[in-house]
């Protein structure tokens, strides 16, 4: 019996449970049915409304506009369900109709004339009301609808709306709502709205004053969303602002553009920038790109107050530098310099992610592209920015990235670390194009000193000293990479680079012998009697090779006639003597180019012409005179120091017969590019073999002469020197397969580089002389 009672009790309990579940299901079904009916009714009402509008006589635009607006306000008066999403109501349809009416009204009126519908929107503060509804997001999704309405209104209406206080004030308030929450469902609408505001400011930059808010302004009074707010905005006949409203809500700039300048800008909020900066942190890459585009528009505005506020009262500089540092620190500690140099060009905003493919190419490629992409954005942003803002942003990158992060990497002792950081720096130098960022980067690398160098001052700037020393590092890889860095650097359009590395040491011309004119030896054939006549020296005897001297009369016909004075009054020596001096430097038995087709002097002439034209374009705005500084204005008594950079280059050039082929190529590449610059002192010092050097001084020509003297002694000790030399040249050109090892390979490769370098210098001297002759009156 107890068992049967127990079972009966369980049955009763189970029946009650089933009954409850049935009731809950019925209640849920009824609620769903009611919601479904409401949706269907809403859709039916909307369809019926459109049908009535289509069949009924069209109302005047203003009546139609007011009808749609009041239909929206009546929703808030009559509805009791404020949890239903806005898409289940007629509000989106009414807002769309209002936009269409405003657009149609503007099309039908003369340009710039405000119609009654627009007057109604402005006079009744419709945008203020919509902002309040959007802020409360009532009904759910209303913020999205309001953002879309604002965006389309600003985009489709051609007449200037932002100068109206009842437009720019609610726009400013809506801006503050954007970017408050990351990954918000309204992110896409927020960024579209912010970007259209930026575009409008780009069209009329003076409007930016309306968007600089004083920090001391009281917080905006919170309004309750509901019937009272709607009725106040819609039906109040007097919509003028009270004095209190003017004081609280109106931006200070509206009281006069003149009074909004530097006196108040330092205490202004730039909410438009703040919202965009917040959206750059979105995980959605498309949102980030659009936010970056908006910032690009804002930094380019010419208004000084906005530029100052941008850099002083926003976190723009911090965002740029912090993200640059983050991306840099994400790079592997060791990377192949070839990978760094050859990775494809990057443009910010066009970064395509394919982690699997990137990892397959080389480790760290994705991190490298991300870093270079953000560097490109920083560079382009600074390039587009207003001048004072650009200077501040560039200085921030220098201090917070170059000095704080890169300098310790470049100063480290680990060879692997030095090589990787130098290769990255080389890539950065290649990529930077903005004038302000380039200037700060150069000051970081070379210092700001402009006075002549002395042997004691070379360590004044530790980083500059270390980088130049790395050009002569024990590691050939580090030497080559650092030389490439300087090769890249001297091609940048900045005068301080060449001045810091070379010209400040040459500006007094104290590399020349300092003797009064009456103490100098009498001239014989234009030279002192004890001077070495290069053309009579055994090193420069008659050369029978067909390509070692200039062929034909192409250059001779345009060369100046020979004069009894070897040196001209302007410091220029007859070009044919200079050219032949370089071409005859290498003795016949050490020449091999005339045995191989296509390696003659003429090829260097074409290249030199093109490169010299490019270099002239780089430095056309630089303040250089066309002739050397007059002797009477030079301080010839001061001791000459060639400078740390030239000293290292000349030292390496002097060891060309004992260095690896790749090192020699890079050393001569840097020296030839320096020789291409059209500065008269540089030309005289680098390319005139006949200048009278002061005691203890050396020039590029004198360094090469010493190398050739050493070479002639070595040739005597190497059997079959010329055949071996020709074989090595053909192997380097790929004309002969690799075979047995050849003795003295380093020496033979050095001789080949030396011969080619002399031809290159001859071509540069020839092109520069004729360019100067053509430009002189």
XYZ file of C-alpha atoms in Angstrom:
777
model
C 0.000 0.000 0.000
C 2.696 2.539 0.780
C 4.088 1.794 -2.589
C 0.792 2.625 -4.296
C 0.447 5.880 -2.336
C 3.912 6.861 -3.310
C 3.185 6.187 -6.926
C -0.084 8.127 -6.723
C 1.722 11.076 -5.228
C 4.289 10.979 -8.024
C 1.553 10.840 -10.631
C -0.165 13.867 -9.149
C 3.102 15.765 -8.994
C 3.959 14.820 -12.583
C 0.522 15.920 -13.711
C 0.976 19.279 -12.074
C 4.345 19.728 -13.730
C 2.910 18.928 -17.123
C 0.061 21.320 -16.489
C 2.505 24.112 -15.627
C 4.575 23.446 -18.727
C 1.454 23.527 -20.895
C 0.428 26.853 -19.364
C 3.917 28.338 -19.858
C 3.978 27.137 -23.442
C 0.534 28.606 -24.064
C 1.575 31.937 -22.552
C 4.777 32.017 -24.616
C 2.851 31.133 -27.743
C 0.335 33.882 -27.095
C 3.137 36.445 -26.590
C 4.847 35.372 -29.794
C 1.540 35.523 -31.621
C 0.892 39.033 -30.324
C 4.402 40.172 -31.360
C 3.904 38.607 -34.754
C 0.559 40.361 -35.147
C 2.126 43.655 -34.095
C 4.883 43.247 -36.674
C 2.392 42.331 -39.361
C 0.193 45.242 -38.375
C 3.174 47.597 -38.462
C 4.177 46.389 -41.899
C 0.587 46.549 -43.112
C 0.256 50.084 -41.781
C 3.451 51.107 -43.545
C 2.290 49.548 -46.819
C -1.128 51.144 -46.476
C 0.456 54.483 -45.713
C 2.615 54.329 -48.848
C -0.396 53.279 -50.883
C -2.483 56.177 -49.570
C 0.375 58.570 -50.276
C 0.672 57.229 -53.793
C -3.081 57.518 -54.508
C -3.844 60.703 -52.616
C -2.984 64.127 -54.006
C 0.570 65.026 -53.013
C 0.791 67.363 -50.052
C 3.029 70.428 -50.118
C 6.539 69.393 -49.082
C 6.424 71.238 -45.770
C 3.143 69.598 -44.730
C 4.494 66.237 -45.751
C 7.699 66.855 -43.804
C 5.809 67.926 -40.662
C 3.521 64.920 -41.003
C 6.449 62.495 -40.924
C 8.098 64.249 -38.014
C 4.892 64.272 -35.978
C 4.373 60.610 -36.784
C 7.708 59.965 -35.061
C 6.855 62.076 -32.029
C 3.424 60.463 -31.693
C 5.135 57.096 -31.372
C 6.741 58.252 -28.120
C 3.443 59.721 -26.911
C 1.298 56.702 -27.678
C 3.555 53.639 -27.341
C 3.748 51.688 -24.150
C 6.278 49.100 -25.389
C 9.669 50.829 -25.353
C 11.568 47.532 -25.597
C 10.532 46.678 -29.137
C 13.390 47.311 -31.589
C 13.167 50.390 -33.751
C 13.073 48.216 -36.869
C 9.636 47.003 -35.758
C 8.316 50.577 -35.896
C 7.712 53.104 -38.653
C 10.456 55.425 -37.401
C 13.115 54.364 -39.990
C 10.602 54.851 -42.799
C 9.586 58.329 -41.568
C 13.214 59.408 -41.181
C 13.966 58.208 -44.722
C 10.963 60.154 -46.039
C 12.153 63.301 -44.253
C 15.574 62.985 -45.889
C 14.010 62.495 -49.307
C 11.849 65.602 -48.808
C 14.814 67.741 -47.765
C 16.825 66.537 -50.764
C 13.926 67.180 -53.153
C 13.350 70.617 -51.692
C 16.970 71.614 -52.246
C 16.871 70.351 -55.844
C 13.821 72.480 -56.595
C 15.237 75.702 -55.159
C 18.040 77.988 -56.186
C 21.514 77.196 -54.941
C 22.084 78.285 -51.357
C 18.450 79.105 -50.643
C 16.968 77.490 -47.530
C 13.506 76.000 -48.031
C 10.630 75.820 -45.506
C 11.327 72.171 -44.623
C 14.924 72.916 -43.763
C 13.782 76.002 -41.865
C 11.394 73.801 -39.913
C 14.174 71.323 -39.105
C 16.452 74.099 -37.878
C 13.796 76.163 -36.082
C 12.281 73.238 -34.201
C 15.626 71.754 -33.178
C 14.796 68.411 -34.726
C 18.443 67.337 -34.674
C 18.638 68.102 -30.943
C 15.636 65.883 -30.323
C 17.010 63.097 -32.450
C 20.316 63.298 -30.594
C 18.492 62.891 -27.278
C 16.600 59.881 -28.589
C 19.774 58.384 -30.035
C 21.701 58.880 -26.813
C 19.004 57.021 -24.881
C 18.779 54.440 -27.690
C 15.005 54.470 -27.299
C 13.592 52.354 -28.817
C 16.548 49.922 -29.088
C 18.473 50.632 -32.283
C 17.481 54.308 -32.355
C 21.124 55.425 -32.022
C 21.899 53.629 -35.271
C 18.987 55.340 -37.025
C 20.013 58.765 -35.735
C 23.617 58.326 -36.854
C 22.441 57.284 -40.312
C 20.079 60.278 -40.514
C 22.838 62.747 -39.543
C 25.276 61.153 -41.990
C 22.897 61.248 -44.942
C 21.729 64.757 -44.109
C 25.300 66.133 -44.146
C 26.237 64.098 -47.216
C 23.185 64.829 -49.407
C 22.470 68.462 -48.604
C 24.749 70.764 -50.560
C 24.078 73.996 -48.688
C 26.337 74.593 -45.665
C 24.563 73.259 -42.581
C 27.311 73.143 -39.978
C 27.447 76.942 -39.445
C 23.904 76.733 -38.005
C 23.984 76.414 -34.227
C 21.064 73.989 -34.322
C 23.163 71.725 -36.540
C 26.708 71.910 -35.269
C 25.694 71.800 -31.617
C 23.822 68.460 -31.854
C 26.487 67.191 -34.247
C 29.116 67.966 -31.630
C 27.071 66.167 -28.980
C 26.607 63.138 -31.213
C 30.351 63.047 -31.866
C 30.897 62.501 -28.143
C 28.785 59.345 -28.287
C 30.997 57.791 -30.959
C 33.791 55.442 -29.962
C 32.614 55.232 -26.358
C 32.291 51.438 -26.528
C 34.577 49.226 -28.619
C 32.911 46.692 -30.910
C 29.581 48.451 -30.358
C 26.821 47.439 -32.808
C 26.801 51.019 -34.112
C 30.546 51.188 -34.940
C 29.974 51.209 -38.681
C 27.413 54.029 -38.468
C 29.645 55.937 -36.045
C 32.642 55.909 -38.353
C 30.536 56.874 -41.367
C 29.140 59.822 -39.428
C 32.555 60.973 -38.174
C 34.099 60.717 -41.630
C 31.375 62.840 -43.252
C 31.944 65.494 -40.584
C 35.695 65.389 -41.348
C 34.981 65.712 -45.068
C 32.815 68.778 -44.427
C 35.570 70.366 -42.357
C 38.065 69.660 -45.133
C 35.785 71.575 -47.537
C 35.429 74.535 -45.136
C 38.327 74.460 -42.656
C 37.146 77.518 -40.730
C 34.232 75.441 -39.403
C 36.652 73.493 -37.222
C 36.399 76.272 -34.634
C 32.865 75.065 -33.881
C 34.302 71.693 -32.831
C 36.836 72.913 -30.310
C 35.092 72.859 -26.937
C 36.369 74.627 -23.878
C 37.276 72.212 -21.100
C 35.785 74.471 -18.431
C 32.336 74.124 -19.987
C 29.801 72.587 -17.618
C 28.625 69.064 -18.426
C 25.623 68.955 -20.626
C 22.330 68.648 -18.720
C 20.892 65.168 -19.024
C 17.351 65.074 -20.420
C 14.780 62.410 -19.831
C 13.636 60.742 -23.022
C 9.853 60.747 -23.209
C 6.741 62.666 -23.967
C 7.803 65.943 -22.346
C 11.078 66.157 -24.265
C 9.463 65.388 -27.583
C 6.601 67.781 -27.058
C 8.946 70.547 -25.992
C 11.067 70.206 -29.128
C 8.240 69.702 -31.558
C 5.429 71.913 -30.459
C 7.056 74.818 -28.621
C 6.291 77.917 -30.712
C 9.299 79.835 -29.456
C 12.448 77.856 -30.209
C 14.976 80.559 -29.485
C 17.676 79.780 -26.952
C 17.778 81.302 -23.521
C 20.862 83.027 -22.195
C 21.570 80.029 -19.977
C 21.501 77.679 -22.967
C 23.876 79.948 -24.843
C 26.296 79.930 -21.916
C 26.205 76.190 -21.368
C 25.938 74.666 -24.820
C 27.341 77.085 -27.327
C 31.006 76.490 -28.178
C 33.230 79.377 -27.205
C 34.291 79.790 -30.810
C 30.779 80.928 -31.797
C 31.299 84.109 -29.791
C 33.828 85.171 -32.363
C 36.405 83.331 -34.430
C 39.036 85.900 -33.560
C 38.702 85.312 -29.828
C 39.035 81.540 -30.223
C 42.708 81.509 -31.118
C 45.780 80.654 -29.126
C 44.527 82.191 -25.894
C 41.852 79.525 -25.472
C 42.895 76.706 -27.773
C 45.261 75.237 -25.199
C 42.276 74.433 -22.978
C 40.038 73.034 -25.693
C 38.661 69.556 -26.206
C 38.818 68.150 -29.722
C 36.139 65.483 -29.376
C 36.143 64.665 -33.077
C 39.780 63.550 -32.808
C 39.162 61.717 -29.549
C 36.308 59.686 -31.029
C 38.356 58.778 -34.099
C 41.289 57.745 -31.923
C 38.991 55.462 -29.947
C 37.764 53.835 -33.145
C 41.337 53.159 -34.307
C 41.419 50.587 -31.504
C 38.557 48.620 -33.021
C 39.252 44.951 -33.840
C 37.520 45.540 -37.176
C 40.229 46.487 -39.677
C 37.797 48.385 -41.904
C 36.766 50.626 -39.010
C 40.431 51.292 -38.181
C 41.224 52.316 -41.764
C 38.231 54.671 -41.926
C 39.221 56.221 -38.591
C 42.766 56.738 -39.869
C 41.375 58.401 -42.986
C 39.347 60.754 -40.826
C 42.423 61.699 -38.811
C 44.293 62.307 -42.069
C 41.665 64.867 -43.047
C 41.730 66.602 -39.675
C 45.513 66.997 -39.379
C 45.619 68.699 -42.771
C 43.292 71.537 -41.703
C 45.244 74.817 -41.812
C 43.670 76.408 -38.714
C 46.451 77.017 -36.133
C 44.109 76.651 -33.142
C 42.969 73.231 -34.337
C 46.554 72.124 -35.037
C 47.654 73.175 -31.574
C 44.672 71.472 -29.938
C 45.314 68.353 -32.000
C 48.848 67.894 -30.702
C 48.484 69.266 -27.169
C 45.032 68.183 -26.019
C 44.537 64.828 -27.722
C 46.369 61.513 -27.568
C 47.230 61.507 -31.263
C 51.014 61.649 -30.773
C 50.822 58.927 -28.139
C 48.736 56.700 -30.387
C 51.145 57.070 -33.316
C 54.285 56.385 -31.334
C 52.923 53.729 -28.966
C 51.599 51.670 -31.832
C 54.863 52.094 -33.745
C 56.788 50.880 -30.691
C 54.398 47.953 -30.201
C 54.762 46.792 -33.802
C 58.556 47.180 -33.681
C 58.880 45.189 -30.466
C 56.789 42.413 -32.019
C 59.512 41.829 -34.641
C 61.852 38.851 -34.208
C 65.195 39.657 -32.578
C 66.998 38.188 -35.584
C 65.946 38.630 -39.207
C 67.706 38.123 -42.508
C 68.627 41.580 -43.894
C 67.716 40.346 -47.383
C 64.166 39.626 -46.195
C 63.908 43.085 -44.670
C 65.195 44.789 -47.812
C 63.161 42.811 -50.316
C 59.763 42.541 -48.593
C 57.172 44.114 -50.855
C 56.287 47.775 -50.588
C 53.554 48.501 -48.089
C 50.831 51.117 -48.145
C 48.785 51.715 -45.036
C 45.172 50.693 -45.419
C 46.008 48.160 -48.146
C 47.523 45.579 -45.834
C 46.324 42.104 -46.820
C 46.579 39.432 -44.149
C 47.515 35.894 -45.042
C 49.231 34.486 -41.983
C 49.868 31.069 -43.498
C 51.536 32.392 -46.645
C 53.494 35.041 -44.715
C 54.892 32.476 -42.300
C 55.870 30.250 -45.215
C 57.960 33.033 -46.802
C 59.972 33.907 -43.685
C 59.385 34.102 -39.962
C 58.285 37.561 -38.922
C 56.981 38.709 -42.305
C 53.522 39.481 -40.931
C 54.990 41.481 -38.041
C 57.331 43.313 -40.416
C 54.524 44.266 -42.809
C 52.391 45.480 -39.899
C 55.260 47.647 -38.650
C 56.072 49.079 -42.074
C 52.392 49.689 -42.769
C 51.951 51.721 -39.598
C 55.212 53.565 -40.288
C 53.820 54.463 -43.711
C 50.675 55.827 -42.058
C 52.701 57.940 -39.614
C 54.812 59.234 -42.484
C 51.810 60.119 -44.659
C 49.962 61.692 -41.732
C 52.930 63.942 -40.956
C 53.332 64.774 -44.643
C 49.681 65.909 -44.893
C 49.594 67.675 -41.523
C 49.583 71.394 -40.929
C 53.187 72.536 -40.564
C 53.275 73.133 -36.807
C 51.354 69.913 -36.104
C 53.702 67.975 -38.381
C 56.726 69.267 -36.475
C 55.259 68.193 -33.118
C 54.268 64.731 -34.363
C 57.669 64.157 -35.984
C 59.454 65.188 -32.792
C 57.288 62.763 -30.831
C 58.265 59.916 -33.175
C 61.914 60.840 -32.745
C 61.799 60.933 -28.952
C 59.399 58.076 -28.240
C 60.498 55.671 -30.976
C 63.891 56.459 -32.450
C 65.652 57.565 -29.259
C 63.834 55.329 -26.774
C 63.611 52.130 -28.817
C 65.904 52.146 -31.862
C 68.999 53.770 -30.408
C 69.629 51.021 -27.793
C 69.213 48.458 -30.581
C 71.812 50.188 -32.760
C 74.241 50.683 -29.865
C 74.192 47.068 -28.681
C 77.211 44.777 -28.942
C 75.488 41.688 -30.338
C 76.449 41.362 -33.993
C 73.143 39.675 -34.846
C 71.220 42.464 -33.139
C 73.292 45.193 -34.821
C 72.763 43.631 -38.235
C 68.989 43.278 -37.815
C 68.450 46.760 -36.361
C 70.668 48.378 -39.036
C 68.743 46.611 -41.797
C 65.466 47.804 -40.261
C 66.791 51.346 -39.982
C 67.866 51.211 -43.621
C 64.344 50.175 -44.603
C 62.872 52.975 -42.491
C 65.145 55.551 -44.152
C 64.103 54.281 -47.574
C 60.424 54.552 -46.706
C 60.243 57.957 -44.994
C 59.244 60.778 -47.344
C 57.679 63.474 -45.153
C 59.932 66.477 -44.703
C 59.349 66.899 -40.972
C 59.866 63.226 -40.067
C 62.929 62.989 -42.317
C 64.431 66.039 -40.589
C 63.928 64.573 -37.110
C 65.286 61.196 -38.209
C 68.430 62.852 -39.610
C 68.983 64.831 -36.413
C 68.611 61.558 -34.512
C 71.201 59.806 -36.690
C 73.723 62.585 -37.345
C 73.092 65.213 -34.695
C 72.329 68.880 -35.272
C 75.907 70.184 -35.199
C 76.980 72.314 -38.158
C 80.472 73.531 -37.223
C 83.524 71.819 -38.830
C 84.513 68.444 -37.401
C 87.764 67.909 -35.542
C 89.397 64.609 -34.552
C 88.390 65.345 -30.967
C 84.720 66.011 -31.778
C 83.932 62.811 -33.687
C 82.672 61.171 -30.488
C 80.450 64.121 -29.601
C 77.393 62.277 -30.923
C 77.698 58.634 -29.792
C 75.173 57.182 -32.241
C 76.633 58.996 -35.248
C 80.114 57.890 -34.238
C 78.995 54.287 -33.773
C 77.212 54.112 -37.137
C 80.216 55.499 -39.013
C 82.519 53.094 -37.178
C 80.231 50.246 -38.265
C 81.176 51.047 -41.872
C 84.550 49.528 -40.935
C 83.318 46.743 -38.662
C 85.040 43.402 -38.188
C 81.875 41.802 -39.537
C 81.696 42.308 -43.276
C 77.917 41.896 -43.143
C 77.561 44.785 -40.685
C 79.956 46.925 -42.749
C 78.007 46.303 -45.951
C 74.633 46.957 -44.319
C 75.823 50.175 -42.663
C 77.364 51.409 -45.928
C 74.038 50.708 -47.635
C 72.335 52.709 -44.920
C 74.538 55.727 -45.649
C 74.113 55.222 -49.389
C 70.357 55.381 -48.848
C 70.673 58.348 -46.513
C 72.724 60.588 -48.814
C 70.089 60.231 -51.529
C 67.367 61.761 -49.348
C 66.399 65.365 -50.166
C 67.844 67.005 -47.061
C 70.783 69.397 -47.068
C 71.875 68.651 -43.505
C 72.904 65.094 -44.443
C 75.631 66.134 -46.845
C 76.626 69.086 -44.697
C 77.034 66.915 -41.595
C 78.909 64.107 -43.330
C 81.162 66.103 -45.689
C 80.652 69.748 -46.509
C 81.313 71.240 -43.096
C 84.829 69.786 -43.324
C 85.391 71.170 -46.819
C 83.790 74.612 -46.564
C 87.063 76.435 -45.741
C 88.993 74.657 -48.532
C 91.913 74.148 -46.138
C 92.745 70.899 -47.894
C 94.634 73.124 -50.376
C 98.241 74.152 -49.893
C 98.350 77.506 -48.124
C 101.213 79.490 -49.618
C 101.200 83.163 -50.596
C 101.259 83.665 -54.338
C 104.737 85.195 -54.335
C 106.199 82.210 -52.427
C 104.926 79.641 -54.879
C 107.242 78.052 -57.430
C 107.043 79.384 -60.999
C 104.722 77.361 -63.184
C 105.953 75.043 -65.905
C 103.171 74.074 -68.292
C 100.672 75.261 -65.737
C 102.194 73.297 -62.826
C 104.918 73.820 -60.244
C 108.201 72.381 -61.552
C 108.342 69.872 -58.721
C 104.744 68.682 -59.181
C 104.159 65.222 -60.549
C 103.007 65.365 -64.139
C 100.565 62.508 -64.222
C 100.723 62.116 -67.971
C 104.531 61.757 -67.898
C 104.538 59.413 -64.904
C 105.258 55.754 -65.715
C 101.847 54.913 -64.292
C 100.160 57.029 -66.962
C 102.083 56.173 -70.103
C 100.598 55.732 -73.549
C 97.666 53.385 -73.307
C 97.046 51.238 -76.350
C 93.755 49.725 -75.187
C 90.931 51.053 -77.362
C 88.465 51.764 -74.569
C 90.674 53.180 -71.857
C 90.774 56.620 -73.470
C 87.903 58.661 -74.812
C 87.040 57.598 -78.318
C 86.226 59.866 -81.217
C 85.704 63.596 -80.987
C 82.446 63.561 -79.040
C 83.947 64.861 -75.862
C 86.913 66.627 -77.420
C 84.790 68.887 -79.596
C 82.987 70.228 -76.553
C 86.043 70.414 -74.317
C 87.641 73.790 -73.720
C 90.736 74.668 -75.722
C 94.004 73.982 -73.989
C 95.516 76.992 -72.323
C 99.044 77.565 -71.119
C 97.778 77.624 -67.535
C 96.873 74.173 -66.335
C 94.603 75.493 -63.595
C 91.919 77.991 -64.412
C 91.093 80.996 -62.283
C 87.793 79.432 -61.221
C 89.515 76.310 -59.897
C 88.394 74.021 -62.728
C 90.952 71.981 -64.602
C 90.601 71.089 -68.255
C 88.200 68.213 -68.356
C 90.078 66.003 -70.804
C 93.132 65.952 -68.557
C 90.996 65.016 -65.552
C 89.200 62.266 -67.452
C 92.423 60.763 -68.760
C 93.989 60.985 -65.314
C 91.314 58.668 -63.933
C 91.240 56.390 -66.971
C 95.017 55.946 -66.928
C 95.351 55.294 -63.214
C 95.180 51.511 -63.503
C 98.189 50.108 -65.437
C 97.627 48.116 -68.636
C 98.495 44.748 -67.155
C 95.811 45.292 -64.485
C 93.044 46.094 -66.995
C 90.603 43.523 -68.240
C 87.456 45.384 -69.299
C 88.529 45.929 -72.905
C 88.529 42.141 -73.395
C 84.805 41.931 -72.517
C 82.129 43.568 -74.648
C 79.822 46.093 -73.003
C 82.092 47.059 -70.134
C 83.570 50.212 -71.580
C 83.644 53.788 -70.387
C 80.645 54.794 -72.530
C 78.213 52.845 -70.355
C 79.278 54.908 -67.350
C 78.755 58.135 -69.266
C 75.059 57.365 -69.812
C 74.558 56.386 -66.193
C 76.453 59.410 -64.896
C 74.356 61.766 -67.014
C 71.092 60.343 -65.669
C 72.265 60.164 -62.066
C 73.738 63.671 -62.069
C 70.444 65.051 -63.371
C 68.617 63.256 -60.553
C 71.004 64.566 -57.917
C 70.663 68.103 -59.219
C 66.923 67.713 -58.825
C 67.366 66.548 -55.217
C 69.430 69.578 -54.204
C 68.020 72.272 -56.486
C 66.516 74.176 -53.525
C 69.705 74.048 -51.467
C 71.706 77.184 -50.926
C 74.824 76.288 -52.874
C 76.977 78.654 -54.870
C 78.082 77.738 -58.324
C 81.801 78.366 -57.680
C 84.223 77.593 -54.852
C 84.481 79.945 -51.903
C 87.126 82.613 -52.709
C 90.499 81.997 -51.096
C 90.515 85.382 -49.401
C 87.390 84.384 -47.481
C 88.669 80.927 -46.504
C 90.368 80.106 -43.237
C 93.271 78.247 -44.800
C 95.352 78.339 -41.614
C 93.029 76.018 -39.708
C 94.145 72.374 -39.791
C 92.250 70.226 -42.265
C 90.313 67.198 -41.103
C 88.463 65.260 -43.775
C 85.740 64.304 -41.314
C 84.947 60.993 -39.675
C 82.817 59.698 -42.540
C 85.344 60.404 -45.326
C 88.156 59.128 -43.136
C 86.486 55.723 -42.792
C 85.626 55.620 -46.514
C 89.185 56.536 -47.546
C 90.620 53.975 -45.129
C 88.426 51.273 -46.671
C 89.257 52.480 -50.180
C 92.936 52.156 -49.331
C 92.360 48.470 -48.520
C 90.430 47.686 -51.699
C 92.958 45.009 -52.727
C 92.485 43.112 -49.466
C 88.725 43.331 -48.887
C 85.856 41.108 -50.026
C 84.315 41.937 -53.372
C 80.917 42.870 -51.860
C 82.527 45.329 -49.432
C 84.476 46.993 -52.250
C 81.346 47.365 -54.345
C 79.562 49.101 -51.500
C 82.458 51.416 -50.593
C 82.862 52.583 -54.189
C 79.083 52.949 -54.577
C 78.968 55.408 -51.677
C 82.017 57.362 -52.901
C 80.666 57.647 -56.451
C 77.318 58.936 -55.202
C 79.052 61.534 -53.062
C 81.032 62.631 -56.127
C 77.814 63.206 -58.079
C 76.639 66.097 -55.905
C 77.098 69.443 -57.682
C 78.778 71.261 -54.792
C 81.955 73.052 -56.002
C 84.098 72.129 -52.977
C 83.079 68.490 -53.156
C 83.781 68.420 -56.879
C 87.192 70.022 -56.395
C 88.192 67.738 -53.542
C 86.871 64.483 -54.998
C 87.350 64.854 -58.750
C 90.265 67.192 -59.480
C 93.551 65.244 -59.507
C 95.591 68.414 -60.039
C 94.773 70.359 -56.884
C 97.731 71.171 -54.649
C 96.943 69.343 -51.427
C 98.195 70.748 -48.174
C 100.880 68.675 -46.418
C 99.402 65.646 -44.674
C 96.093 65.869 -46.537
C 94.700 63.208 -48.812
C 91.992 63.235 -51.457
C 90.156 60.447 -53.219
C 92.613 60.613 -56.116
C 95.671 60.468 -53.842
C 94.212 57.432 -52.048
C 93.730 55.628 -55.367
C 97.278 56.543 -56.453
C 98.679 54.836 -53.351
C 96.535 51.761 -54.048
C 97.846 51.605 -57.614
C 101.444 51.908 -56.400
C 100.879 48.961 -54.077
C 99.210 47.018 -56.890
C 102.180 47.412 -59.248
C 104.468 45.892 -56.640
C 102.126 42.941 -56.107
C 101.652 42.253 -59.805
C 105.311 41.380 -60.114
C 104.915 38.562 -57.599
C 101.844 36.877 -59.239
C 102.503 34.702 -62.315
C 99.991 34.871 -65.189
C 98.364 37.872 -63.551
C 96.476 39.217 -66.582
C 94.963 35.861 -67.736
C 93.829 35.155 -64.188
C 92.347 38.634 -63.960
C 90.365 38.142 -67.182
C 89.065 34.772 -65.989
C 87.869 36.271 -62.717
C 86.091 39.077 -64.571
C 84.279 36.609 -66.805
C 83.232 34.564 -63.789
C 81.857 37.656 -62.098
C 79.874 38.455 -65.244
C 78.598 34.888 -65.499
C 80.431 34.312 -68.787
C 82.541 31.495 -67.351
C 81.389 28.675 -65.055
C 82.849 28.337 -61.596
C 85.854 26.032 -61.714
C 89.025 25.486 -59.754
C 89.956 28.042 -57.121
C 92.195 30.850 -58.298
C 95.001 32.146 -56.123
C 94.805 35.755 -54.945
C 91.050 35.889 -55.682
C 90.440 38.806 -53.285
C 93.221 40.847 -54.918
C 92.013 40.118 -58.442
C 88.424 41.044 -57.604
C 89.694 44.235 -55.964
C 91.594 45.178 -59.129
C 88.446 44.724 -61.228
C 86.438 46.962 -58.869
C 89.250 49.534 -58.924
C 89.288 49.669 -62.733
C 85.516 50.075 -62.928
C 85.516 52.722 -60.222
C 88.112 54.796 -62.051
C 85.998 54.693 -65.218
C 82.965 55.721 -63.224
C 84.784 58.694 -61.670
C 86.014 59.772 -65.111
C 82.470 59.719 -66.445
C 81.144 61.695 -63.469
C 83.860 64.332 -63.865
C 83.117 64.654 -67.581
C 79.345 65.005 -67.102
C 79.661 67.482 -64.254
C 82.085 69.679 -66.148
C 79.896 69.957 -69.219
C 76.797 70.551 -67.121
C 78.592 73.454 -65.437
C 79.815 74.768 -68.794
C 76.299 74.625 -70.232
C 74.796 76.515 -67.289
C 77.458 79.256 -67.163
C 76.774 82.467 -69.112
